[in-house]
mmCIF file of C-alpha atoms in Angstrom:
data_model
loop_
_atom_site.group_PDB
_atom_site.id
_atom_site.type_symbol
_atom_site.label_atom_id
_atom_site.label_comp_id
_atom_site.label_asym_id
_atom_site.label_seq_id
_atom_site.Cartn_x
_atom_site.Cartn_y
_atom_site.Cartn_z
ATOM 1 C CA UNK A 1 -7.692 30.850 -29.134
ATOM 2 C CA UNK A 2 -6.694 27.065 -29.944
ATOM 3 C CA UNK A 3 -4.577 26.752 -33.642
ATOM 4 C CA UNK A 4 -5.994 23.634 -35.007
ATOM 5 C CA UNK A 5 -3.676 21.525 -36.839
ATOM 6 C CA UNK A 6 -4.907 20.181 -40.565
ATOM 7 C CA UNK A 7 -6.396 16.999 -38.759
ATOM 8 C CA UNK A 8 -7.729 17.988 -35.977
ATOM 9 C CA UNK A 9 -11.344 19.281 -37.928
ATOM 10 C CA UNK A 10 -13.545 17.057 -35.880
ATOM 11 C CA UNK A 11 -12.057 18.302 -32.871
ATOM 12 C CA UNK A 12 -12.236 22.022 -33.390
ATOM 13 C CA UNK A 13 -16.187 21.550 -34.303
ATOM 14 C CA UNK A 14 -16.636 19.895 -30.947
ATOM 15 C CA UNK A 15 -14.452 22.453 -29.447
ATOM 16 C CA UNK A 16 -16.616 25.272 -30.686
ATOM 17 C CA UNK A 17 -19.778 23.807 -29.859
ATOM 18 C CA UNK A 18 -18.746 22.945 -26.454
ATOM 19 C CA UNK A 19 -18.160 26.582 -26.407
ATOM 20 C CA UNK A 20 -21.322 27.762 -27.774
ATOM 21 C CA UNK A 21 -23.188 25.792 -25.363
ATOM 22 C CA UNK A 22 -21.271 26.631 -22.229
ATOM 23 C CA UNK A 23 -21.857 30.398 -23.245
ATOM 24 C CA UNK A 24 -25.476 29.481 -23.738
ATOM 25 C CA UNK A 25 -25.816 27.585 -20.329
ATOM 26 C CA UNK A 26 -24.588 31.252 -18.750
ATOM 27 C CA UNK A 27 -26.650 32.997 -20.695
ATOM 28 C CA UNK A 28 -29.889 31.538 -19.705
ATOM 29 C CA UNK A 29 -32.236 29.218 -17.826
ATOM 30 C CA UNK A 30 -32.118 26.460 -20.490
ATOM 31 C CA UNK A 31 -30.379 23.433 -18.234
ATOM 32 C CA UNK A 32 -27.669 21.806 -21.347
ATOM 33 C CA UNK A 33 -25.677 20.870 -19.027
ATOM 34 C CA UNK A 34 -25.932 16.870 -19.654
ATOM 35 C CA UNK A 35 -25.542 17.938 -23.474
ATOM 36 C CA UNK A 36 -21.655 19.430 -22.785
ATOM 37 C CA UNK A 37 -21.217 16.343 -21.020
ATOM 38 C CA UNK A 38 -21.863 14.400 -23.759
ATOM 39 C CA UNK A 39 -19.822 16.494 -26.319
ATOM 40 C CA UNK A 40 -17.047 16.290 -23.851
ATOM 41 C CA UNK A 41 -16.634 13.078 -23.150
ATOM 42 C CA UNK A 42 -16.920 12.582 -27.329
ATOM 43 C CA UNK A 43 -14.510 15.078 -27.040
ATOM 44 C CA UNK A 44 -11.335 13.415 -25.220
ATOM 45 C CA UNK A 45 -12.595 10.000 -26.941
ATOM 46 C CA UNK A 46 -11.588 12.195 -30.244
ATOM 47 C CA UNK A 47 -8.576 13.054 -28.997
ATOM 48 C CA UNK A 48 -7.439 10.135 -27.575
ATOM 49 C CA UNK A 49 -8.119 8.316 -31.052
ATOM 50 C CA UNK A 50 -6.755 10.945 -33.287
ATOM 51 C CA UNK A 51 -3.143 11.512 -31.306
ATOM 52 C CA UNK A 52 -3.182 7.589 -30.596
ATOM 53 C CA UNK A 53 -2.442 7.047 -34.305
ATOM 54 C CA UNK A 54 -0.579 9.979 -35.772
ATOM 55 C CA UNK A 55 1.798 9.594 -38.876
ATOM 56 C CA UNK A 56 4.844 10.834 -38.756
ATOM 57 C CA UNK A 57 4.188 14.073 -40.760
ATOM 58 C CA UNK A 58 0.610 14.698 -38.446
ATOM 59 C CA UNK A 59 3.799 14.689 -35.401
ATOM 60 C CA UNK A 60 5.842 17.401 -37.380
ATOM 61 C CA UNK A 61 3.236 19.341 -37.147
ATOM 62 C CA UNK A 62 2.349 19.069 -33.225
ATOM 63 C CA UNK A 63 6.158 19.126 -32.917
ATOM 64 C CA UNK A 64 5.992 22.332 -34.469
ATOM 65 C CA UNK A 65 2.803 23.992 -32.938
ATOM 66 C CA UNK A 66 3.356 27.822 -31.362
ATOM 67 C CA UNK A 67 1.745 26.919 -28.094
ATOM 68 C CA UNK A 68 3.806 23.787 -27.400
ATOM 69 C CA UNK A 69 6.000 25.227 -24.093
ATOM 70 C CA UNK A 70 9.675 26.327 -24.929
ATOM 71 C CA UNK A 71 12.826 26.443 -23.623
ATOM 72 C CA UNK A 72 11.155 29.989 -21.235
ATOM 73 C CA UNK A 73 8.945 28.214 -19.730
ATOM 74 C CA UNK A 74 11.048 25.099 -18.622
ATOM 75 C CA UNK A 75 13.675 27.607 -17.102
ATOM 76 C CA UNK A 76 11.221 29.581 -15.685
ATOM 77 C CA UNK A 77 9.056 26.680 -14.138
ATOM 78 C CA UNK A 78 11.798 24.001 -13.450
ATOM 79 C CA UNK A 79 14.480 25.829 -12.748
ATOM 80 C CA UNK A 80 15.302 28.898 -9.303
ATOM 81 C CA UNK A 81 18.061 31.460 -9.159
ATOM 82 C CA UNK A 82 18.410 30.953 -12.958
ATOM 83 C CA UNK A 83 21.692 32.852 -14.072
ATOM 84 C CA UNK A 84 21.456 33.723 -18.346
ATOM 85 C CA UNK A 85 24.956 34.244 -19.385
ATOM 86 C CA UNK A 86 25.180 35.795 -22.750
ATOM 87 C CA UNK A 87 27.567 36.281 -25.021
ATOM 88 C CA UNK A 88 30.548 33.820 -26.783
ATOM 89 C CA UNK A 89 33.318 35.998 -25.928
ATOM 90 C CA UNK A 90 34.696 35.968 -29.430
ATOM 91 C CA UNK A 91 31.584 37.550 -31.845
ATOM 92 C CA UNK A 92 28.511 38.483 -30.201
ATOM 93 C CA UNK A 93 24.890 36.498 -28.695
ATOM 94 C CA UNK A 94 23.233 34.974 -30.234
ATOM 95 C CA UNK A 95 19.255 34.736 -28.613
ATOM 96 C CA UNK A 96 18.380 31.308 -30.419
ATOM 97 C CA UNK A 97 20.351 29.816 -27.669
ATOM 98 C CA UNK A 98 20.333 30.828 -24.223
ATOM 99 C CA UNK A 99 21.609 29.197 -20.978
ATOM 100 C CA UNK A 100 23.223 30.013 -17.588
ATOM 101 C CA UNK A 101 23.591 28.752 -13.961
ATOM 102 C CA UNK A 102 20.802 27.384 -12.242
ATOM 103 C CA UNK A 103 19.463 25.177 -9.380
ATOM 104 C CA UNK A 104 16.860 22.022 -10.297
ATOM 105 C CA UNK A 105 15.412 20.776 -6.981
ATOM 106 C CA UNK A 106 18.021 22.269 -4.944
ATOM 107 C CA UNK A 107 21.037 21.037 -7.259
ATOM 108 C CA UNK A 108 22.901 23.113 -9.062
ATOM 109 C CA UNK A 109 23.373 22.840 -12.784
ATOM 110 C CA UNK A 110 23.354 24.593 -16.427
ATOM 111 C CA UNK A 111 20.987 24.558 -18.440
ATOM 112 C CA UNK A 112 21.187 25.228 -22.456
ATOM 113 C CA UNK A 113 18.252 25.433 -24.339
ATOM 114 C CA UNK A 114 17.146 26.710 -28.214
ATOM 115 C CA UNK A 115 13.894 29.183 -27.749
ATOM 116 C CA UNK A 116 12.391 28.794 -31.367
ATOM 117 C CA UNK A 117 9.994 31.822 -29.739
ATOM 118 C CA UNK A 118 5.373 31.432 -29.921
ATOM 119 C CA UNK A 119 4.448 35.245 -31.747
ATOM 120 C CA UNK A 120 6.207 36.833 -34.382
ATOM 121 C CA UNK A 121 8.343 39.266 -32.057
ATOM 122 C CA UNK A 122 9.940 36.470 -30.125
ATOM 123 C CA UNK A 123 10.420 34.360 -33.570
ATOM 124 C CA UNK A 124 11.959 37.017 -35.106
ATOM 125 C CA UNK A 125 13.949 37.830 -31.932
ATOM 126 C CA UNK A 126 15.305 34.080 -31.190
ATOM 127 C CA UNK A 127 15.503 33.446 -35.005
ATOM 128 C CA UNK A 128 12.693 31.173 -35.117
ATOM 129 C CA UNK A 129 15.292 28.694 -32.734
ATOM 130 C CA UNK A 130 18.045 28.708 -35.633
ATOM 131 C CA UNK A 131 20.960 29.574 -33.889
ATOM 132 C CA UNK A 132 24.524 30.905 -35.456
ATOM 133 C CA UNK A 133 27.894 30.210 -35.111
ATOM 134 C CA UNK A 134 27.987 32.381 -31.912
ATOM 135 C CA UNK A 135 25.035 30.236 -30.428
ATOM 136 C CA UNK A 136 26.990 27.370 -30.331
ATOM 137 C CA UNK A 137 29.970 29.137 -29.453
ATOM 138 C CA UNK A 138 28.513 30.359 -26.305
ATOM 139 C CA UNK A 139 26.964 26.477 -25.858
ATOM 140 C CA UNK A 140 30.418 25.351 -26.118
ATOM 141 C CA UNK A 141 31.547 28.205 -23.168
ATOM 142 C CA UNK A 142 28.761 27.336 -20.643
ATOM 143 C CA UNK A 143 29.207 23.628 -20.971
ATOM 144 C CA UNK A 144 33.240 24.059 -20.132
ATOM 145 C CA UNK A 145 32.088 26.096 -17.618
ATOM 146 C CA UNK A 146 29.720 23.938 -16.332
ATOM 147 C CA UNK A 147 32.737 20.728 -16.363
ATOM 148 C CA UNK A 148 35.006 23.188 -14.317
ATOM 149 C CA UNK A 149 32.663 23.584 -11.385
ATOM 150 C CA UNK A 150 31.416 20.072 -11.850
ATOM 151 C CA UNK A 151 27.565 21.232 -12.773
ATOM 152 C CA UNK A 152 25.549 18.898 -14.119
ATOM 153 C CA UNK A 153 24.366 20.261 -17.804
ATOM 154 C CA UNK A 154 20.686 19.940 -19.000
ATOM 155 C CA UNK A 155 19.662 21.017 -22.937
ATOM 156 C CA UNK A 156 16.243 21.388 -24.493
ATOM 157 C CA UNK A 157 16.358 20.771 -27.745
ATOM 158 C CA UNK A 158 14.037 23.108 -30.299
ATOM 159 C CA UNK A 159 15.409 23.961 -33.917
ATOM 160 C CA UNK A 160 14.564 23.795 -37.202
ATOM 161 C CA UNK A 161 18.368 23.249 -37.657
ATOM 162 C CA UNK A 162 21.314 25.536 -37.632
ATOM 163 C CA UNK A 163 20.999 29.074 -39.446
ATOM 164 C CA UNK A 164 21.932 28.334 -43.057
ATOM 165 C CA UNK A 165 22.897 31.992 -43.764
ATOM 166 C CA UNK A 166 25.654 33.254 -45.675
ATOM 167 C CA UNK A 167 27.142 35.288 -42.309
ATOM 168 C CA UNK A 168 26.630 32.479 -40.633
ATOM 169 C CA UNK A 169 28.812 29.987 -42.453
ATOM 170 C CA UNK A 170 31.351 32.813 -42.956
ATOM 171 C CA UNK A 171 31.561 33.195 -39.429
ATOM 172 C CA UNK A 172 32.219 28.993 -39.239
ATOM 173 C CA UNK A 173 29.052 27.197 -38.990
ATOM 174 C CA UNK A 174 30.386 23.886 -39.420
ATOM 175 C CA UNK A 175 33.253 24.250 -37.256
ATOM 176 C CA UNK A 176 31.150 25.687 -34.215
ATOM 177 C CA UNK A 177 28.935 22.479 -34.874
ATOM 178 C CA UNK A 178 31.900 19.994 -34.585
ATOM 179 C CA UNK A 179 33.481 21.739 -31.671
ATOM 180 C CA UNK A 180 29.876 21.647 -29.927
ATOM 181 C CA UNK A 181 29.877 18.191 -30.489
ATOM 182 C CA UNK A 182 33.349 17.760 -29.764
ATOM 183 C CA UNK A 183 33.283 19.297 -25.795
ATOM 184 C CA UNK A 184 29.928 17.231 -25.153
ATOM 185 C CA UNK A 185 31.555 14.087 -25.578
ATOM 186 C CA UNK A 186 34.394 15.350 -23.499
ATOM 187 C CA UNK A 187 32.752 16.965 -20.137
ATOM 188 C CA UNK A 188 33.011 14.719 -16.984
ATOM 189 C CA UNK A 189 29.965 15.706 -15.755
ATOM 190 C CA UNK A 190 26.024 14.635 -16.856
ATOM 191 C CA UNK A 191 24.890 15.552 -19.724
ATOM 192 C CA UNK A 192 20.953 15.278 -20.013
ATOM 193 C CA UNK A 193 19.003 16.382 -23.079
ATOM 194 C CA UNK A 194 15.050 16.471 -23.913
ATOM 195 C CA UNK A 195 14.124 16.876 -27.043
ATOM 196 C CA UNK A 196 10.915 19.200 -26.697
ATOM 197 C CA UNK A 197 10.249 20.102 -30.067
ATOM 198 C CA UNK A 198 11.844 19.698 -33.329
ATOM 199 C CA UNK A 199 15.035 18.347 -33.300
ATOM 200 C CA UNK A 200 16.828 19.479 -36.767
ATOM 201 C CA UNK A 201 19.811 18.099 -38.483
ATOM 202 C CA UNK A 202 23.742 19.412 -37.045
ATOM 203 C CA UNK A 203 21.746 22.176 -35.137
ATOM 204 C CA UNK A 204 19.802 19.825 -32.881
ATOM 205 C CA UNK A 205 22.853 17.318 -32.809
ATOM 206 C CA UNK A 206 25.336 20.177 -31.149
ATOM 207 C CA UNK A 207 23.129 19.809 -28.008
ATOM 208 C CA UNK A 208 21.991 16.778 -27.814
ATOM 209 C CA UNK A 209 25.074 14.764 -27.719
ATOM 210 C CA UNK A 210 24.528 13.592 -24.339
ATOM 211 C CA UNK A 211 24.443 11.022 -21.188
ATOM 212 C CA UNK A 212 20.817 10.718 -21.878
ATOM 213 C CA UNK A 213 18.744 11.387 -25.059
ATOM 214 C CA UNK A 214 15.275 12.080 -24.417
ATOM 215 C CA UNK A 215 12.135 13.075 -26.191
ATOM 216 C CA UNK A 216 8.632 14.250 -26.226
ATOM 217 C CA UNK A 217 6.386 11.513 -27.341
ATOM 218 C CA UNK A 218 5.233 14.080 -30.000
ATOM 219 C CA UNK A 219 8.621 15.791 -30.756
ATOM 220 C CA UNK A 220 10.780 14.812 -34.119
ATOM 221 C CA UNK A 221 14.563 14.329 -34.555
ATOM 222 C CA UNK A 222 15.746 14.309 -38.103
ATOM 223 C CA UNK A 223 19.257 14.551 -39.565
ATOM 224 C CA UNK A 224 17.318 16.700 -42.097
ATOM 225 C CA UNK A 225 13.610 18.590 -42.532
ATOM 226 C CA UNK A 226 10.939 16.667 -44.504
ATOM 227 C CA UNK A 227 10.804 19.639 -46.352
ATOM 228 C CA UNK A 228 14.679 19.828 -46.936
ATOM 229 C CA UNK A 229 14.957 16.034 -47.807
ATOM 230 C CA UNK A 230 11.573 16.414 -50.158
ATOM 231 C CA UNK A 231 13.800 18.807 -52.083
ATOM 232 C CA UNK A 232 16.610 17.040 -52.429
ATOM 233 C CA UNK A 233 15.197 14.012 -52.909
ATOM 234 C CA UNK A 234 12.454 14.681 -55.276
ATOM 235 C CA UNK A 235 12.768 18.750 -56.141
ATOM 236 C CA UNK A 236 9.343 19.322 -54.613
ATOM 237 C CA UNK A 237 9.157 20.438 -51.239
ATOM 238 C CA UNK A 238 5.449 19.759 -51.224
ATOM 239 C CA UNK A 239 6.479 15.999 -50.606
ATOM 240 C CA UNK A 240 7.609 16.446 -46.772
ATOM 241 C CA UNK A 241 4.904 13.670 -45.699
ATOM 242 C CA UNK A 242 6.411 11.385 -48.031
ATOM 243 C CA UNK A 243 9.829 12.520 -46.697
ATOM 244 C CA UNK A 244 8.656 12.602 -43.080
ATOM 245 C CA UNK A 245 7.134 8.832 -43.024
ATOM 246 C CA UNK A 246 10.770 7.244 -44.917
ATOM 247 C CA UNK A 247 13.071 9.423 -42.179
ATOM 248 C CA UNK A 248 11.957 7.561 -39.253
ATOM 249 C CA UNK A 249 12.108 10.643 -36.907
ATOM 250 C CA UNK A 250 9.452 9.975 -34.478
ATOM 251 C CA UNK A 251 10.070 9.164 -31.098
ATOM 252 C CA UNK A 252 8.620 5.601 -31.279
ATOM 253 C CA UNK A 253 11.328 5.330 -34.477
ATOM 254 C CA UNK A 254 14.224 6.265 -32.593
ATOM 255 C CA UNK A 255 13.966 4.770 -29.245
ATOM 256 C CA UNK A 256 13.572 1.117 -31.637
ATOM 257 C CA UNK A 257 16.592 1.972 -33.715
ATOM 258 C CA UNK A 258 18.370 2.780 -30.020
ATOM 259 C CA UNK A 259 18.692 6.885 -31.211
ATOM 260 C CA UNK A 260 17.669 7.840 -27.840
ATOM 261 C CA UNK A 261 17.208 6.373 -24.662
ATOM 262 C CA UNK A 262 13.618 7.505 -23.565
ATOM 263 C CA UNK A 263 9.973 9.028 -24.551
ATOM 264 C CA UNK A 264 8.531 11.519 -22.286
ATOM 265 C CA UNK A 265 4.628 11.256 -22.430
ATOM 266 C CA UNK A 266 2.567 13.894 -23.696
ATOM 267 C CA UNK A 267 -1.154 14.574 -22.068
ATOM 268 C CA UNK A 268 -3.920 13.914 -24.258
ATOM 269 C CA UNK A 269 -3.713 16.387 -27.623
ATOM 270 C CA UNK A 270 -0.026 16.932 -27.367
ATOM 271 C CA UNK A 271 1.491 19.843 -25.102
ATOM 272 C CA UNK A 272 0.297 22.218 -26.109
ATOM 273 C CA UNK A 273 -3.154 21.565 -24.790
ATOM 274 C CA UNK A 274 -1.694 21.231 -21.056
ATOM 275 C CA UNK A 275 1.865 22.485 -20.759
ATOM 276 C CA UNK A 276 1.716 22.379 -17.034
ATOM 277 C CA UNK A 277 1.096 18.453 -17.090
ATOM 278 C CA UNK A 278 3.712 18.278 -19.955
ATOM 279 C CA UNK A 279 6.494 20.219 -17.807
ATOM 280 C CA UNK A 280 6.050 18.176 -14.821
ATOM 281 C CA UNK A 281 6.650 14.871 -16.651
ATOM 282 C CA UNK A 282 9.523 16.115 -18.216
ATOM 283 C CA UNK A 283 10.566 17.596 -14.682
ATOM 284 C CA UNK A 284 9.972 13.838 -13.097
ATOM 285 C CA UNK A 285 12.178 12.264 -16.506
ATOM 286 C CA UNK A 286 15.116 14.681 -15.751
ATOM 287 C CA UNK A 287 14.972 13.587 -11.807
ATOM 288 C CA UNK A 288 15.563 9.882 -12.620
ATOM 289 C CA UNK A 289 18.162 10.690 -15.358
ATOM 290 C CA UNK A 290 20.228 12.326 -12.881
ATOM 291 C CA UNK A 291 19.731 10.315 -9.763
ATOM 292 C CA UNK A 292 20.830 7.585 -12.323
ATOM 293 C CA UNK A 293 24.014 9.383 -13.358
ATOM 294 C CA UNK A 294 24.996 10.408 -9.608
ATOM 295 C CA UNK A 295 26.243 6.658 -9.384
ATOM 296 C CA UNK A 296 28.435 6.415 -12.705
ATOM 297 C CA UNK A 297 31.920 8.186 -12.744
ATOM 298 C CA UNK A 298 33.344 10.661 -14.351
ATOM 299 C CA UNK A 299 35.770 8.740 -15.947
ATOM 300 C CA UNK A 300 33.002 5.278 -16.619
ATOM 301 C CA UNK A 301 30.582 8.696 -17.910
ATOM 302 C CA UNK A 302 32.456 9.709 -20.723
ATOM 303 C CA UNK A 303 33.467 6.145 -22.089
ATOM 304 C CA UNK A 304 29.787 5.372 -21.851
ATOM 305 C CA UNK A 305 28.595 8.377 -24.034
ATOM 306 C CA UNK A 306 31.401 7.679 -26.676
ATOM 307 C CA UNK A 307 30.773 4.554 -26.912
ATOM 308 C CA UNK A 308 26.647 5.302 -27.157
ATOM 309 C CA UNK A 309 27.757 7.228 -30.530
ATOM 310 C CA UNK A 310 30.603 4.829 -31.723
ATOM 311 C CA UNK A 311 27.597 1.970 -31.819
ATOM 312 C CA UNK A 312 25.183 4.387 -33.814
ATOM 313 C CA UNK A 313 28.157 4.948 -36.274
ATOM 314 C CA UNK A 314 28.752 0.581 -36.689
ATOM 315 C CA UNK A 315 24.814 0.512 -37.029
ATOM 316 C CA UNK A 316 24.261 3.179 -39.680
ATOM 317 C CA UNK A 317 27.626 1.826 -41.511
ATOM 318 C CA UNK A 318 25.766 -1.881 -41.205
ATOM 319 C CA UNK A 319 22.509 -0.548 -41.980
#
């Protein structure tokens, strides 16, 4: 059964009486069938207008639906002989990030990826995608793997933000961020990353310091959660729109301010209405990327992506 979002009301009517009359139509003689026609061509016409002109806040919430696909069904659909290697040799795993060796059309590579999880045993198993210290940890292992055997790395990008418990920062939040950070900039080899959800604050950032920044057209990348910067900002988390619409984090935003370097498209209704047609796109984005990248050199590769972030740092400073 569909989740509607807040906005979508006119949809879910049209939605259930599409239903209704299809179980009608199989139910008896009565010929409707020019009727569900009608309703469904009303019906994509509804959501082509309503996802055409989404606010920011409207995208935090399709950013944020359960049935949008995650990081398991990318490695399970993109990705053969896929490897998970758990485990940051120093604490524990942590299952808000997993990753391990893989082969994307006949190429081998790693792929990372936050699993934010769609029912409330997989959320509560993968943290609801906020990963700890030992997350990143294990990001940082897999990726210094990956630049020893000279794998190309891909991330998905799906968090709230980084687990802001008190274990957590015991066990060095901050400095698992930075050192995350730190070895992405530093790998020889490409470094692709999709944004396929919510991309939150230091959390997101760890894995999506990369070659290539790209997003969903419906995803969101934020230094901080409406909700979080509603707080802060005005003590009332009940504000986020507000919050949403002045951070700038949609994908249209940040590929004008030069954040990241692509938008994926999204079939009509957001992904999670087809993930199979989302997948592939993102599949065909990740192809070009690295065909693109197979030309650069190591050495040309990593003064490119420091200098990427070095020219965000002058803007923001300007700005």
């Amino acid at each position: 059964m569909t989740a509607y979002l807040d906005f979508e009301t006119d949809i879910a009517d049209l939605e259930t009486k599409i239903a209704e009359l299809k179980s009608i139509s199989d139910q008896s003689s009565i010929d409707i069938l020019d009727e569900i026609a009608r309703l469904e061509r009303k019906l994509e016409e509804s959501l082509v207008s309503t996802y055409r002109k989404l606010g920011a806040w409207q995208k935090v919430q399709v950013a944020r639906h359960s049935s949008r696909p995650h990081f398991q069904e990318y490695s399970s659909t993109l990705f053969t002989d896929y490897v998970p290697l758990s485990g940051d040799r120093l604490y524990g795993d942590d299952p808000a990030i997993s990753g391990g060796f893989a082969r994307f059309h006949n190429q081998n590579c790693m792929i990372i990826g936050m699993d934010r999880g769609h029912d409330t045993d997989s959320r509560l198993k993968h943290n609801f995608g906020m990963a700890r210290p030992e997350g990143y940890r294990k990001a940082i292992r897999l990726m210094e793997l990956a630049d020893r055997f000279g794998l190309p790395i891909i991330t998905f990008v799906d968090t709230p933000g980084a687990y802001p418990g008190v274990g957590a920062e015991e066990r060095g939040q901050a400095e698992a961020i930075a050192q995350s950070i730190r070895v992405s900039l530093d790998v020889r080899v490409p470094l692709i990353s999709v944004v396929i959800g919510e991309g939150g604050s230091g959390g997101a950032i760890a894995l999506a310091t990369a070659d290539v920044l790209l997003m969903l057209e419906h995803a969101v990348y934020s230094v901080i959660s409406p909700e979080g910067c509603a707080s802060i900002l005005w003590r009332d988390a009940k504000k986020a729109e507000a919050a949403a619409s002045a951070l700038a984090i949609t994908a249209t935003d940040l590929k004008k301010h030069r954040v990241i370097d692509g938008i994926i498209p999204e079939p009509v209704g957001g992904a999670h209405r087809n993930p199979a047609a989302t997948i592939e796109n993102v599949d065909l984005a990740i192809q070009n990327q690295l065909a693109t990248q197979r030309g650069i050199s190591s050495v040309m590769r990593q003064r490119n992506r420091v200098a990427r972030f070095e020219r965000m740092t002058v803007h923001a400073i300007a700005g």
